[in-house]
């Protein structure tokens, strides 16, 4: 079946540090890939996405590139801020869903804390 | 203008009770979901519901039942609540065609005492 493996946290960085959160996936076919962010006490929000190989998703200074050859979708940001403190989830969209329903398979989440 | 809204946000109840969580989306999506998030933040799909087709995660106990009165609503009913049901439950929706993202509600924190 489909699976997503994420770098385990927690990750603690100082403000303006470089961030990488690793994500690799297993899927049959060509899934779409996503990064979601969950701020404390809130629901998940889509951060960025990529729908085919070599696509780069970007938003709010975060980037991730869909690498089919390494089945990876690592999240990066050049300079993190305190406000980036949250839980980050890598996810894939089932390329062969049952019926027409599409469901997301999530990684285990990575807690990021950015210190001032 | 909330896209996916859940009620209540917090729910504290005793073991053995029956409770419901309501979810509504105003995005015109045709697919809705329920996810369970445990204390370690792990997210697990419970149900997806599209055009009256219900897909159940086989690991979900049959005490949990989704009910969809129409395309914009997917409520979650839980019978005979157990301590292990304590978690945050998220409703989400998406447009069923193509690999599109899901939009999530704010979550319902259920505590069973």
PDB file of C-alpha atoms in Angstrom:
ATOM      1  CA  UNK A   1       0.000   0.000   0.000  1.00  0.00           C
ATOM      2  CA  UNK A   2       0.885   3.661   0.019  1.00  0.00           C
ATOM      3  CA  UNK A   3       3.080   5.059   2.748  1.00  0.00           C
ATOM      4  CA  UNK A   4       4.906   8.238   3.686  1.00  0.00           C
ATOM      5  CA  UNK A   5       7.991   8.321   5.867  1.00  0.00           C
ATOM      6  CA  UNK A   6       8.954  11.560   7.500  1.00  0.00           C
ATOM      7  CA  UNK A   7      11.961  12.691   9.431  1.00  0.00           C
ATOM      8  CA  UNK A   8      11.262  12.244  13.106  1.00  0.00           C
ATOM      9  CA  UNK A   9      11.171  15.251  15.334  1.00  0.00           C
ATOM     10  CA  UNK A  10      11.146  17.287  17.270  1.00  0.00           C
ATOM     11  CA  UNK A  11      13.334  19.742  15.403  1.00  0.00           C
ATOM     12  CA  UNK A  12      14.543  22.852  17.216  1.00  0.00           C
ATOM     13  CA  UNK A  13      16.248  25.662  15.314  1.00  0.00           C
ATOM     14  CA  UNK A  14      17.319  29.209  15.959  1.00  0.00           C
ATOM     15  CA  UNK A  15      15.679  32.007  14.017  1.00  0.00           C
ATOM     16  CA  UNK A  16      17.169  32.472  10.514  1.00  0.00           C
ATOM     17  CA  UNK A  17      18.547  28.927  10.427  1.00  0.00           C
ATOM     18  CA  UNK A  18      18.124  26.673   7.386  1.00  0.00           C
ATOM     19  CA  UNK A  19      15.403  24.048   7.587  1.00  0.00           C
ATOM     20  CA  UNK A  20      15.152  20.659   5.947  1.00  0.00           C
ATOM     21  CA  UNK A  21      12.486  18.101   6.790  1.00  0.00           C
ATOM     22  CA  UNK A  22      12.933  14.859   4.897  1.00  0.00           C
ATOM     23  CA  UNK A  23      10.037  12.981   3.334  1.00  0.00           C
ATOM     24  CA  UNK A  24      10.061   9.830   1.239  1.00  0.00           C
ATOM     25  CA  UNK A  25       7.110   7.914  -0.109  1.00  0.00           C
ATOM     26  CA  UNK A  26       5.989   4.562  -1.472  1.00  0.00           C
ATOM     27  CA  UNK A  27       3.155   4.435  -3.976  1.00  0.00           C
ATOM     28  CA  UNK A  28       2.064   2.598  -7.080  1.00  0.00           C
ATOM     29  CA  UNK A  29       1.864   5.004  -9.960  1.00  0.00           C
ATOM     30  CA  UNK A  30       2.284   8.751  -9.788  1.00  0.00           C
ATOM     31  CA  UNK A  31       0.774  10.356  -6.710  1.00  0.00           C
ATOM     32  CA  UNK A  32       0.489  14.051  -6.000  1.00  0.00           C
ATOM     33  CA  UNK A  33       2.559  15.175  -3.036  1.00  0.00           C
ATOM     34  CA  UNK A  34       1.734  17.750  -0.378  1.00  0.00           C
ATOM     35  CA  UNK A  35       3.083  19.477   2.675  1.00  0.00           C
ATOM     36  CA  UNK A  36       0.558  20.502   5.291  1.00  0.00           C
ATOM     37  CA  UNK A  37       1.207  22.653   8.338  1.00  0.00           C
ATOM     38  CA  UNK A  38      -0.638  22.515  11.660  1.00  0.00           C
ATOM     39  CA  UNK A  39      -0.235  25.483  13.980  1.00  0.00           C
ATOM     40  CA  UNK A  40      -0.986  24.943  17.680  1.00  0.00           C
ATOM     41  CA  UNK A  41      -4.679  24.389  18.323  1.00  0.00           C
ATOM     42  CA  UNK A  42      -5.610  24.581  14.662  1.00  0.00           C
ATOM     43  CA  UNK A  43      -6.472  22.297  11.788  1.00  0.00           C
ATOM     44  CA  UNK A  44      -4.184  21.392   8.919  1.00  0.00           C
ATOM     45  CA  UNK A  45      -3.507  23.913   6.182  1.00  0.00           C
ATOM     46  CA  UNK A  46      -2.031  23.166   2.816  1.00  0.00           C
ATOM     47  CA  UNK A  47       1.454  24.662   2.603  1.00  0.00           C
ATOM     48  CA  UNK A  48       2.494  23.551  -0.879  1.00  0.00           C
ATOM     49  CA  UNK A  49       2.006  20.795  -3.408  1.00  0.00           C
ATOM     50  CA  UNK A  50       3.477  19.166  -6.513  1.00  0.00           C
ATOM     51  CA  UNK A  51       1.563  16.999  -8.941  1.00  0.00           C
ATOM     52  CA  UNK A  52       4.256  15.512 -11.164  1.00  0.00           C
ATOM     53  CA  UNK A  53       7.926  14.616 -11.216  1.00  0.00           C
ATOM     54  CA  UNK A  54      10.376  17.552 -11.055  1.00  0.00           C
ATOM     55  CA  UNK A  55       7.620  19.981 -10.064  1.00  0.00           C
ATOM     56  CA  UNK A  56       8.620  22.395  -7.317  1.00  0.00           C
ATOM     57  CA  UNK A  57       5.991  23.566  -4.886  1.00  0.00           C
ATOM     58  CA  UNK A  58       6.624  26.800  -3.006  1.00  0.00           C
ATOM     59  CA  UNK A  59       4.822  29.040  -0.539  1.00  0.00           C
ATOM     60  CA  UNK A  60       5.793  31.445   2.274  1.00  0.00           C
ATOM     61  CA  UNK A  61       9.494  30.818   1.617  1.00  0.00           C
ATOM     62  CA  UNK A  62       9.108  27.039   1.847  1.00  0.00           C
ATOM     63  CA  UNK A  63      10.003  24.818  -1.106  1.00  0.00           C
ATOM     64  CA  UNK A  64       9.844  21.131  -1.995  1.00  0.00           C
ATOM     65  CA  UNK A  65      10.725  19.327  -5.222  1.00  0.00           C
ATOM     66  CA  UNK A  66       9.031  16.130  -6.387  1.00  0.00           C
ATOM     67  CA  UNK A  67      11.902  13.690  -7.016  1.00  0.00           C
ATOM     68  CA  UNK A  68      10.609  10.519  -8.619  1.00  0.00           C
ATOM     69  CA  UNK A  69      14.032   8.894  -8.849  1.00  0.00           C
ATOM     70  CA  UNK A  70      14.521   9.096  -5.086  1.00  0.00           C
ATOM     71  CA  UNK A  71      10.777   9.028  -4.224  1.00  0.00           C
ATOM     72  CA  UNK A  72      11.287  12.097  -2.076  1.00  0.00           C
ATOM     73  CA  UNK A  73       9.660  15.440  -1.375  1.00  0.00           C
ATOM     74  CA  UNK A  74      11.884  17.172   1.165  1.00  0.00           C
ATOM     75  CA  UNK A  75      10.723  20.472   2.659  1.00  0.00           C
ATOM     76  CA  UNK A  76      13.214  23.341   2.850  1.00  0.00           C
ATOM     77  CA  UNK A  77      13.300  26.934   3.979  1.00  0.00           C
ATOM     78  CA  UNK A  78      16.321  29.159   3.861  1.00  0.00           C
ATOM     79  CA  UNK A  79      15.617  31.236   6.960  1.00  0.00           C
ATOM     80  CA  UNK A  80      13.028  30.143   9.504  1.00  0.00           C
ATOM     81  CA  UNK A  81      11.080  32.478  11.773  1.00  0.00           C
ATOM     82  CA  UNK A  82       9.552  31.968  15.199  1.00  0.00           C
ATOM     83  CA  UNK A  83       6.146  32.051  13.528  1.00  0.00           C
ATOM     84  CA  UNK A  84       7.068  28.900  11.555  1.00  0.00           C
ATOM     85  CA  UNK A  85       6.860  26.839  14.740  1.00  0.00           C
ATOM     86  CA  UNK A  86       4.271  24.156  13.974  1.00  0.00           C
ATOM     87  CA  UNK A  87       3.849  20.511  13.033  1.00  0.00           C
ATOM     88  CA  UNK A  88       4.590  19.732   9.388  1.00  0.00           C
ATOM     89  CA  UNK A  89       3.033  16.783   7.581  1.00  0.00           C
ATOM     90  CA  UNK A  90       4.085  15.269   4.301  1.00  0.00           C
ATOM     91  CA  UNK A  91       1.257  13.561   2.409  1.00  0.00           C
ATOM     92  CA  UNK A  92       0.448  11.843  -0.852  1.00  0.00           C
ATOM     93  CA  UNK A  93      -2.784  11.558  -2.784  1.00  0.00           C
ATOM     94  CA  UNK A  94      -3.770   8.027  -3.708  1.00  0.00           C
ATOM     95  CA  UNK A  95      -3.190   7.614  -7.445  1.00  0.00           C
ATOM     96  CA  UNK A  96      -5.482   4.581  -7.604  1.00  0.00           C
ATOM     97  CA  UNK A  97      -8.370   5.352  -5.313  1.00  0.00           C
ATOM     98  CA  UNK A  98     -11.334   3.133  -4.721  1.00  0.00           C
ATOM     99  CA  UNK A  99     -14.287   4.641  -6.575  1.00  0.00           C
ATOM    100  CA  UNK A 100     -13.751   8.321  -7.183  1.00  0.00           C
ATOM    101  CA  UNK A 101     -12.831   9.233  -3.634  1.00  0.00           C
ATOM    102  CA  UNK A 102      -9.317  10.500  -3.201  1.00  0.00           C
ATOM    103  CA  UNK A 103      -7.725  10.202   0.183  1.00  0.00           C
ATOM    104  CA  UNK A 104      -4.501  11.482   1.608  1.00  0.00           C
ATOM    105  CA  UNK A 105      -1.896   9.290   3.267  1.00  0.00           C
ATOM    106  CA  UNK A 106       0.044  11.265   5.843  1.00  0.00           C
ATOM    107  CA  UNK A 107       3.484  10.944   7.327  1.00  0.00           C
ATOM    108  CA  UNK A 108       3.846  10.962  11.098  1.00  0.00           C
ATOM    109  CA  UNK A 109       4.414  14.718  11.333  1.00  0.00           C
ATOM    110  CA  UNK A 110       7.482  16.686  12.404  1.00  0.00           C
ATOM    111  CA  UNK A 111       7.283  19.191  15.233  1.00  0.00           C
ATOM    112  CA  UNK A 112       9.356  22.290  14.470  1.00  0.00           C
ATOM    113  CA  UNK A 113      10.216  24.804  17.170  1.00  0.00           C
ATOM    114  CA  UNK A 114      12.043  27.987  16.212  1.00  0.00           C
ATOM    115  CA  UNK A 115      13.717  29.898  19.017  1.00  0.00           C
ATOM    116  CA  UNK A 116      14.300  33.675  18.913  1.00  0.00           C
TER     117      UNK A 116
ATOM    118  CA  UNK B   1     -16.609  32.300   5.479  1.00  0.00           C
ATOM    119  CA  UNK B   2     -15.257  29.170   7.104  1.00  0.00           C
ATOM    120  CA  UNK B   3     -14.754  26.561   4.406  1.00  0.00           C
ATOM    121  CA  UNK B   4     -14.964  23.430   6.585  1.00  0.00           C
ATOM    122  CA  UNK B   5     -16.533  23.847   9.989  1.00  0.00           C
ATOM    123  CA  UNK B   6     -16.867  21.330  12.787  1.00  0.00           C
ATOM    124  CA  UNK B   7     -18.832  21.440  15.988  1.00  0.00           C
ATOM    125  CA  UNK B   8     -18.165  21.194  18.817  1.00  0.00           C
ATOM    126  CA  UNK B   9     -14.537  22.213  19.107  1.00  0.00           C
ATOM    127  CA  UNK B  10     -14.203  20.484  22.484  1.00  0.00           C
ATOM    128  CA  UNK B  11     -16.186  17.531  23.772  1.00  0.00           C
ATOM    129  CA  UNK B  12     -15.762  15.944  27.192  1.00  0.00           C
ATOM    130  CA  UNK B  13     -17.930  12.948  27.957  1.00  0.00           C
ATOM    131  CA  UNK B  14     -18.098   9.813  30.055  1.00  0.00           C
ATOM    132  CA  UNK B  15     -17.343   6.285  28.969  1.00  0.00           C
ATOM    133  CA  UNK B  16     -20.310   4.487  27.510  1.00  0.00           C
ATOM    134  CA  UNK B  17     -22.027   7.605  26.197  1.00  0.00           C
ATOM    135  CA  UNK B  18     -23.051   8.181  22.585  1.00  0.00           C
ATOM    136  CA  UNK B  19     -21.962  11.423  20.916  1.00  0.00           C
ATOM    137  CA  UNK B  20     -21.963  13.100  17.512  1.00  0.00           C
ATOM    138  CA  UNK B  21     -19.618  15.542  15.831  1.00  0.00           C
ATOM    139  CA  UNK B  22     -20.988  17.653  13.011  1.00  0.00           C
ATOM    140  CA  UNK B  23     -19.157  18.793   9.887  1.00  0.00           C
ATOM    141  CA  UNK B  24     -20.225  21.130   7.120  1.00  0.00           C
ATOM    142  CA  UNK B  25     -18.352  22.385   4.060  1.00  0.00           C
ATOM    143  CA  UNK B  26     -19.341  25.305   1.831  1.00  0.00           C
ATOM    144  CA  UNK B  27     -16.783  24.655  -0.896  1.00  0.00           C
ATOM    145  CA  UNK B  28     -19.065  22.637  -3.144  1.00  0.00           C
ATOM    146  CA  UNK B  29     -16.769  19.629  -2.826  1.00  0.00           C
ATOM    147  CA  UNK B  30     -18.103  16.175  -3.535  1.00  0.00           C
ATOM    148  CA  UNK B  31     -15.875  14.203  -1.171  1.00  0.00           C
ATOM    149  CA  UNK B  32     -15.649  14.422   2.599  1.00  0.00           C
ATOM    150  CA  UNK B  33     -13.471  12.640   5.136  1.00  0.00           C
ATOM    151  CA  UNK B  34     -12.978  11.972   8.799  1.00  0.00           C
ATOM    152  CA  UNK B  35      -9.469  11.675  10.220  1.00  0.00           C
ATOM    153  CA  UNK B  36      -8.368  10.805  13.733  1.00  0.00           C
ATOM    154  CA  UNK B  37      -5.242  12.407  15.198  1.00  0.00           C
ATOM    155  CA  UNK B  38      -3.733  10.720  18.243  1.00  0.00           C
ATOM    156  CA  UNK B  39      -1.673  12.242  21.015  1.00  0.00           C
ATOM    157  CA  UNK B  40       1.505  11.812  18.955  1.00  0.00           C
ATOM    158  CA  UNK B  41      -0.037  13.826  16.111  1.00  0.00           C
ATOM    159  CA  UNK B  42      -0.355  10.771  13.863  1.00  0.00           C
ATOM    160  CA  UNK B  43      -3.238  11.152  11.391  1.00  0.00           C
ATOM    161  CA  UNK B  44      -5.318   8.174  10.344  1.00  0.00           C
ATOM    162  CA  UNK B  45      -8.105   8.139   7.765  1.00  0.00           C
ATOM    163  CA  UNK B  46     -11.340   6.805   9.175  1.00  0.00           C
ATOM    164  CA  UNK B  47     -13.842   7.322   6.372  1.00  0.00           C
ATOM    165  CA  UNK B  48     -14.191   8.912   2.977  1.00  0.00           C
ATOM    166  CA  UNK B  49     -17.586   9.626   1.463  1.00  0.00           C
ATOM    167  CA  UNK B  50     -18.199  10.527  -2.163  1.00  0.00           C
ATOM    168  CA  UNK B  51     -21.537  10.679  -3.961  1.00  0.00           C
ATOM    169  CA  UNK B  52     -23.070   8.342  -1.413  1.00  0.00           C
ATOM    170  CA  UNK B  53     -20.192   5.889  -1.705  1.00  0.00           C
ATOM    171  CA  UNK B  54     -18.747   5.224   1.707  1.00  0.00           C
ATOM    172  CA  UNK B  55     -15.262   3.850   2.028  1.00  0.00           C
ATOM    173  CA  UNK B  56     -14.474   2.619   5.482  1.00  0.00           C
ATOM    174  CA  UNK B  57     -11.062   2.054   6.943  1.00  0.00           C
ATOM    175  CA  UNK B  58     -11.379  -1.527   8.094  1.00  0.00           C
ATOM    176  CA  UNK B  59      -9.536  -0.826  11.326  1.00  0.00           C
ATOM    177  CA  UNK B  60     -12.230   1.577  12.521  1.00  0.00           C
ATOM    178  CA  UNK B  61     -14.544  -0.028  15.113  1.00  0.00           C
ATOM    179  CA  UNK B  62     -18.181  -0.276  14.058  1.00  0.00           C
ATOM    180  CA  UNK B  63     -19.085   1.946  17.024  1.00  0.00           C
ATOM    181  CA  UNK B  64     -18.116   4.776  14.670  1.00  0.00           C
ATOM    182  CA  UNK B  65     -20.605   5.592  11.948  1.00  0.00           C
ATOM    183  CA  UNK B  66     -20.600   8.470   9.461  1.00  0.00           C
ATOM    184  CA  UNK B  67     -23.891   9.999   8.435  1.00  0.00           C
ATOM    185  CA  UNK B  68     -24.285  12.256   5.412  1.00  0.00           C
ATOM    186  CA  UNK B  69     -27.659  13.984   5.053  1.00  0.00           C
ATOM    187  CA  UNK B  70     -26.423  15.784   1.940  1.00  0.00           C
ATOM    188  CA  UNK B  71     -23.240  16.502   0.000  1.00  0.00           C
ATOM    189  CA  UNK B  72     -22.243  19.401   2.245  1.00  0.00           C
ATOM    190  CA  UNK B  73     -22.465  17.526   5.549  1.00  0.00           C
ATOM    191  CA  UNK B  74     -20.748  14.511   7.017  1.00  0.00           C
ATOM    192  CA  UNK B  75     -21.404  13.884  10.676  1.00  0.00           C
ATOM    193  CA  UNK B  76     -19.612  11.356  12.854  1.00  0.00           C
ATOM    194  CA  UNK B  77     -21.593   9.370  15.386  1.00  0.00           C
ATOM    195  CA  UNK B  78     -19.827   7.371  18.073  1.00  0.00           C
ATOM    196  CA  UNK B  79     -21.574   4.794  20.239  1.00  0.00           C
ATOM    197  CA  UNK B  80     -20.425   3.443  23.585  1.00  0.00           C
ATOM    198  CA  UNK B  81     -17.430   5.740  23.899  1.00  0.00           C
ATOM    199  CA  UNK B  82     -14.205   4.275  25.283  1.00  0.00           C
ATOM    200  CA  UNK B  83     -11.167   5.893  26.855  1.00  0.00           C
ATOM    201  CA  UNK B  84      -9.121   5.044  23.764  1.00  0.00           C
ATOM    202  CA  UNK B  85     -11.422   7.161  21.601  1.00  0.00           C
ATOM    203  CA  UNK B  86      -9.909  10.289  23.122  1.00  0.00           C
ATOM    204  CA  UNK B  87      -8.246  12.141  20.259  1.00  0.00           C
ATOM    205  CA  UNK B  88      -8.680  15.070  17.911  1.00  0.00           C
ATOM    206  CA  UNK B  89     -11.043  14.333  15.035  1.00  0.00           C
ATOM    207  CA  UNK B  90     -10.713  16.272  11.805  1.00  0.00           C
ATOM    208  CA  UNK B  91     -13.234  16.614   9.055  1.00  0.00           C
ATOM    209  CA  UNK B  92     -11.960  17.433   5.567  1.00  0.00           C
ATOM    210  CA  UNK B  93     -13.266  17.830   2.053  1.00  0.00           C
ATOM    211  CA  UNK B  94     -11.906  17.761  -1.478  1.00  0.00           C
ATOM    212  CA  UNK B  95     -13.078  17.790  -5.038  1.00  0.00           C
ATOM    213  CA  UNK B  96     -13.040  14.173  -6.086  1.00  0.00           C
ATOM    214  CA  UNK B  97     -11.642  14.369  -9.584  1.00  0.00           C
ATOM    215  CA  UNK B  98      -7.870  14.526  -9.951  1.00  0.00           C
ATOM    216  CA  UNK B  99      -5.154  14.675  -7.358  1.00  0.00           C
ATOM    217  CA  UNK B 100      -6.376  17.641  -5.382  1.00  0.00           C
ATOM    218  CA  UNK B 101      -5.664  18.749  -1.860  1.00  0.00           C
ATOM    219  CA  UNK B 102      -8.041  18.388   1.056  1.00  0.00           C
ATOM    220  CA  UNK B 103      -9.333  21.274   3.155  1.00  0.00           C
ATOM    221  CA  UNK B 104      -9.534  20.635   6.882  1.00  0.00           C
ATOM    222  CA  UNK B 105     -11.761  21.799   9.669  1.00  0.00           C
ATOM    223  CA  UNK B 106     -10.378  23.102  12.952  1.00  0.00           C
ATOM    224  CA  UNK B 107     -10.767  19.767  14.682  1.00  0.00           C
ATOM    225  CA  UNK B 108     -12.812  18.444  17.597  1.00  0.00           C
ATOM    226  CA  UNK B 109     -10.892  17.468  20.696  1.00  0.00           C
ATOM    227  CA  UNK B 110     -12.742  14.539  22.245  1.00  0.00           C
ATOM    228  CA  UNK B 111     -11.897  13.554  25.803  1.00  0.00           C
ATOM    229  CA  UNK B 112     -13.497  10.455  27.271  1.00  0.00           C
ATOM    230  CA  UNK B 113     -13.344  10.223  31.058  1.00  0.00           C
TER     231      UNK B 113
END
